Structures are given as structure tokens and as C-alpha cells.
Amino acid sequence: MGAAMSVRVTVIDESGKVLGDSELDAFSVSEMENHADRPECVIAREEGGIGFSRRYSNTIKTDMLYAASVFERSGIRGIIRVAMPLSEVTEALAQLKTSLAVAGVFALVLVLLLGGVGSHLIARVLRRLILSARVLTTPAIESRNSNLAADDFGTLAQSIDEMSKHLDNLMRTLAQERDQFRAVLEGMHEAVIAVNSDNRVTIVNESARAFWVP
């Protein structure tokens, strides 16, 4: 089990006696002291889960990270403990940090590329909108030959403001022409009646209304 997981595995009975260790032979195991008071074993027994601790191992002479868990099988209770040298844990954390750093750099580059593409597309759509607004507010030839201002949003706002003014002037002109047409129509002696495509009367002047008797 220890070789398969590349860790040190220790089997401890309920009283704390070491029954087996993947790093030691049977004689060495029999000489090991009682492990009932090991911090990871105490935590595992009291909480019924997994206990962790980190300390120097006098057996293999190196700093170790321990994890212990309570087991019960065929009426036998005990503790399975696994341990790994802190140097390997530190190396694994360093590899993890390196992987995260590389992934972060790739993610940043990807975000910058996507942001650049998105900004370019938005700017292109904005410029087309500005040109369209300029076509409505200024002569088409002048719009095609003019350069866009550095501030595209300011240019767009200016174009929309100019378009609003042109539309306001257009509405005033149409209202004046309507009033002039109505004045001419009402001043005619001839009767004038206009109908639409559904044969509904839309315009009747005063001379035409005189034909109707109240």
C-alpha cells in the first residue's frame, strides 16, 4: 500500500501499539514506542474523522506530514496513518504554484486578446454608427471625406444632436407647408374632396362641405 501511494503507511491498534509500517521490518516495528498519544491519532479518535499533524520523525530522521483515520474491520478497531516527507509536500506545492502561475499568465493573455478583439469590434460598429449619423446630418460627400474625431462617443453625441436639430427643422417646415396647403385649399371656390385607397374621405375643403345640407 505504501509503495502504491508513495507514502509511509502505519497500522496502529486501538491501544496505540504499532502493528505494521511500510518503511520498517517486523523487528523494527516491534521496537517502536506506543503511538496512542500521537497528535494525529488523538484527533482521529476524538473526532471520528481524520487527524493531521506535522513534526519531526525520530524513526526516519526527517520532518513529516501525518494524516490518521480510524478504521473498524471484522470487529477490530484501529488507526491507519499515512505520512509524507515535508520536502515532497513543499515540492508538490511549488509545482502547484508554478502551474497556477502559468495558467494565470495564459488566462491574462487570453483576456487581453479577447478584450482587444471586443474593443476593435465595438469601435468598428461605433464608427459605422457615427458615419451613418453624419450622413443624416451633413452632406454624404463631406461625411465620406471627413476624418473621425479622436473621441468617438463625443462625435456620436454631436452627430445625434445635429440630427435632432435637422429633424426639428424638418418638422417645422412640414407644419408650415401643411398650413399653407390648408389655407390654399380653404380659399378655393372649387369643391375638393380627397379619398384614400380604401375610398375613405381624408380631405374636404369649405366649398365641398357647402354641398352637404345640415
Short mmCIF file of C-alpha atoms in Angstrom, two decimals:
data_model
loop_
_atom_site.label_atom_id
_atom_site.label_comp_id
_atom_site.label_asym_id
_atom_site.label_seq_id
_atom_site.Cartn_x
_atom_site.Cartn_y
_atom_site.Cartn_z
CA MET A 1 0.00 0.00 0.00
CA GLY A 2 2.83 2.39 0.85
CA ALA A 3 4.64 1.66 -2.40
CA ALA A 4 1.44 2.09 -4.43
CA MET A 5 0.71 5.53 -2.93
CA SER A 6 4.35 6.62 -2.48
CA VAL A 7 3.72 7.36 1.21
CA ARG A 8 4.60 5.78 4.53
CA VAL A 9 1.73 3.68 5.89
CA THR A 10 1.45 2.68 9.55
CA VAL A 11 -1.19 0.39 11.08
CA ILE A 12 -1.90 1.04 14.77
CA ASP A 13 -4.29 -0.88 17.02
CA GLU A 14 -6.83 0.68 19.38
CA SER A 15 -4.35 0.76 22.29
CA GLY A 16 -1.72 2.60 20.23
CA LYS A 17 0.54 -0.38 19.52
CA VAL A 18 2.11 -0.32 16.06
CA LEU A 19 1.16 -3.43 14.11
CA GLY A 20 2.92 -2.65 10.85
CA ASP A 21 4.87 0.01 8.98
CA SER A 22 5.67 0.14 5.27
CA GLU A 23 9.15 1.59 5.95
CA LEU A 24 10.25 -0.87 8.65
CA ASP A 25 10.70 -4.62 9.05
CA ALA A 26 8.83 -6.68 11.65
CA PHE A 27 11.61 -6.46 14.25
CA SER A 28 11.86 -2.69 13.99
CA VAL A 29 8.08 -2.43 14.26
CA SER A 30 8.11 -4.45 17.48
CA GLU A 31 10.63 -2.00 18.95
CA MET A 32 8.53 1.10 18.16
CA GLU A 33 7.01 3.01 21.07
CA ASN A 34 3.27 3.30 21.65
CA HIS A 35 1.55 5.76 19.26
CA ALA A 36 -1.63 6.38 21.27
CA ASP A 37 -0.51 9.89 22.19
CA ARG A 38 0.46 10.97 18.67
CA PRO A 39 -1.47 14.18 17.86
CA GLU A 40 -2.92 12.87 14.59
CA CYS A 41 -4.09 9.66 16.32
CA VAL A 42 -5.66 11.58 19.23
CA ILE A 43 -7.58 13.87 16.85
CA ALA A 44 -8.74 10.94 14.71
CA ARG A 45 -10.07 9.01 17.77
CA GLU A 46 -11.77 12.02 19.38
CA GLU A 47 -13.39 13.44 16.26
CA GLY A 48 -14.02 10.19 14.43
CA GLY A 49 -12.58 11.59 11.23
CA ILE A 50 -9.10 12.38 10.01
CA GLY A 51 -6.38 13.89 12.18
CA PHE A 52 -3.44 15.86 10.82
CA SER A 53 -0.10 16.85 12.33
CA ARG A 54 3.36 17.92 11.26
CA ARG A 55 6.54 17.08 13.18
CA TYR A 56 9.98 15.55 13.07
CA SER A 57 10.13 11.76 12.84
CA ASN A 58 12.78 10.16 15.04
CA THR A 59 12.35 6.89 13.16
CA ILE A 60 13.33 8.06 9.68
CA LYS A 61 15.01 11.32 10.78
CA THR A 62 13.07 13.88 8.72
CA ASP A 63 10.12 16.30 9.01
CA MET A 64 6.88 14.56 8.13
CA LEU A 65 3.25 15.43 7.47
CA TYR A 66 0.89 12.86 9.07
CA ALA A 67 -2.78 12.01 8.42
CA ALA A 68 -4.57 9.39 10.53
CA SER A 69 -8.02 7.83 10.22
CA VAL A 70 -9.93 5.40 12.44
CA PHE A 71 -10.93 2.05 10.91
CA GLU A 72 -13.02 -0.91 12.05
CA ARG A 73 -12.98 -4.26 10.29
CA SER A 74 -14.05 -7.74 11.41
CA GLY A 75 -14.58 -6.44 14.93
CA ILE A 76 -11.09 -4.95 15.11
CA ARG A 77 -10.66 -1.21 15.65
CA GLY A 78 -7.52 0.73 14.97
CA ILE A 79 -5.92 3.59 13.11
CA ILE A 80 -4.45 3.79 9.63
CA ARG A 81 -1.84 6.51 9.37
CA VAL A 82 -0.09 7.79 6.26
CA ALA A 83 2.89 10.10 6.23
CA MET A 84 4.86 12.02 3.64
CA PRO A 85 8.14 13.94 3.97
CA LEU A 86 7.55 17.69 4.08
CA SER A 87 10.15 18.11 1.35
CA GLU A 88 7.84 16.25 -1.04
CA VAL A 89 4.85 18.31 0.12
CA THR A 90 6.83 21.51 -0.41
CA GLU A 91 7.88 20.33 -3.86
CA ALA A 92 4.28 19.47 -4.76
CA LEU A 93 3.12 22.90 -3.57
CA ALA A 94 5.86 24.58 -5.60
CA GLN A 95 4.75 22.66 -8.70
CA LEU A 96 1.15 23.64 -7.99
CA LYS A 97 2.12 27.30 -7.64
CA THR A 98 4.07 27.15 -10.89
CA SER A 99 1.12 25.55 -12.68
CA LEU A 100 -1.25 28.17 -11.27
CA ALA A 101 1.13 30.96 -12.30
CA VAL A 102 1.40 29.61 -15.85
CA ALA A 103 -2.38 29.17 -16.03
CA GLY A 104 -2.82 32.74 -14.73
CA VAL A 105 -0.49 34.12 -17.40
CA PHE A 106 -2.32 32.23 -20.15
CA ALA A 107 -5.67 33.41 -18.76
CA LEU A 108 -4.42 37.02 -18.67
CA VAL A 109 -3.16 36.81 -22.26
CA LEU A 110 -6.47 35.28 -23.35
CA VAL A 111 -8.45 38.02 -21.58
CA LEU A 112 -6.29 40.72 -23.19
CA LEU A 113 -6.73 39.17 -26.64
CA LEU A 114 -10.49 38.83 -26.22
CA GLY A 115 -10.70 42.35 -24.81
CA GLY A 116 -8.72 43.71 -27.76
CA VAL A 117 -10.90 41.91 -30.28
CA GLY A 118 -14.06 43.04 -28.48
CA SER A 119 -12.87 46.64 -28.30
CA HIS A 120 -11.99 46.57 -32.01
CA LEU A 121 -15.43 45.22 -32.95
CA ILE A 122 -17.21 47.75 -30.72
CA ALA A 123 -15.09 50.60 -32.13
CA ARG A 124 -15.86 49.49 -35.68
CA VAL A 125 -19.60 49.36 -35.00
CA LEU A 126 -19.40 52.74 -33.27
CA ARG A 127 -17.60 54.30 -36.24
CA ARG A 128 -20.22 52.95 -38.62
CA LEU A 129 -22.91 54.43 -36.40
CA ILE A 130 -21.13 57.78 -36.35
CA LEU A 131 -20.79 57.79 -40.14
CA SER A 132 -24.47 56.92 -40.52
CA ALA A 133 -25.41 59.75 -38.18
CA ARG A 134 -23.18 62.16 -40.12
CA VAL A 135 -24.80 61.13 -43.39
CA LEU A 136 -28.16 62.17 -41.91
CA THR A 137 -26.85 65.48 -40.60
CA THR A 138 -24.30 66.57 -43.22
CA PRO A 139 -23.85 66.06 -46.97
CA ALA A 140 -22.84 62.48 -47.83
CA ILE A 141 -19.69 63.50 -49.77
CA GLU A 142 -18.44 65.61 -46.87
CA SER A 143 -19.09 62.77 -44.42
CA ARG A 144 -17.14 60.27 -46.50
CA ASN A 145 -14.17 62.59 -46.82
CA SER A 146 -14.03 63.80 -43.21
CA ASN A 147 -11.94 62.10 -40.51
CA LEU A 148 -13.41 60.83 -37.28
CA ALA A 149 -12.60 62.76 -34.15
CA ALA A 150 -10.42 61.19 -31.51
CA ASP A 151 -13.36 60.96 -29.14
CA ASP A 152 -15.81 58.68 -30.96
CA PHE A 153 -18.51 58.98 -28.31
CA GLY A 154 -18.27 62.77 -28.37
CA THR A 155 -18.56 62.72 -32.16
CA LEU A 156 -21.57 60.44 -31.96
CA ALA A 157 -23.25 62.71 -29.41
CA GLN A 158 -22.58 65.73 -31.61
CA SER A 159 -23.97 63.94 -34.68
CA ILE A 160 -27.12 62.89 -32.82
CA ASP A 161 -27.58 66.47 -31.57
CA GLU A 162 -27.23 67.80 -35.13
CA MET A 163 -29.64 65.14 -36.41
CA SER A 164 -32.14 66.18 -33.74
CA LYS A 165 -31.89 69.79 -34.86
CA HIS A 166 -32.36 68.81 -38.52
CA LEU A 167 -35.41 66.73 -37.63
CA ASP A 168 -36.85 69.63 -35.64
CA ASN A 169 -36.35 71.97 -38.61
CA LEU A 170 -37.91 69.37 -40.91
CA MET A 171 -40.99 69.07 -38.70
CA ARG A 172 -41.37 72.85 -38.64
CA THR A 173 -41.09 73.00 -42.43
CA LEU A 174 -43.68 70.28 -42.86
CA ALA A 175 -46.03 72.05 -40.44
CA GLN A 176 -45.66 75.32 -42.39
CA GLU A 177 -46.30 73.56 -45.71
CA ARG A 178 -49.35 71.85 -44.22
CA ASP A 179 -50.75 75.17 -43.00
CA GLN A 180 -50.08 76.77 -46.41
CA PHE A 181 -51.76 73.89 -48.21
CA ARG A 182 -54.77 74.12 -45.90
CA ALA A 183 -55.05 77.87 -46.47
CA VAL A 184 -54.92 77.43 -50.25
CA LEU A 185 -57.43 74.57 -50.10
CA GLU A 186 -59.89 76.52 -47.97
CA GLY A 187 -59.58 79.59 -50.22
CA MET A 188 -60.55 77.71 -53.37
CA HIS A 189 -64.08 78.16 -54.78
CA GLU A 190 -63.97 74.71 -56.30
CA ALA A 191 -65.04 71.79 -54.16
CA VAL A 192 -62.15 69.47 -53.33
CA ILE A 193 -62.58 66.01 -51.83
CA ALA A 194 -59.68 63.56 -51.40
CA VAL A 195 -60.08 59.86 -50.60
CA ASN A 196 -57.52 57.20 -49.74
CA SER A 197 -57.08 53.70 -51.20
CA ASP A 198 -59.99 52.46 -49.05
CA ASN A 199 -62.28 55.13 -50.52
CA ARG A 200 -62.39 56.93 -47.19
CA VAL A 201 -62.58 60.75 -47.29
CA THR A 202 -59.38 62.32 -45.97
CA ILE A 203 -59.62 65.94 -47.13
CA VAL A 204 -62.68 68.17 -47.64
CA ASN A 205 -62.48 71.92 -48.19
CA GLU A 206 -65.11 74.51 -47.28
CA SER A 207 -66.60 74.62 -50.77
CA ALA A 208 -67.17 70.87 -50.73
CA ARG A 209 -68.72 70.98 -47.26
CA ALA A 210 -71.27 73.53 -48.57
CA PHE A 211 -72.84 70.80 -50.67
CA TRP A 212 -73.95 68.99 -47.57
CA VAL A 213 -77.20 70.33 -46.06
CA PRO A 214 -77.36 70.07 -42.28
#
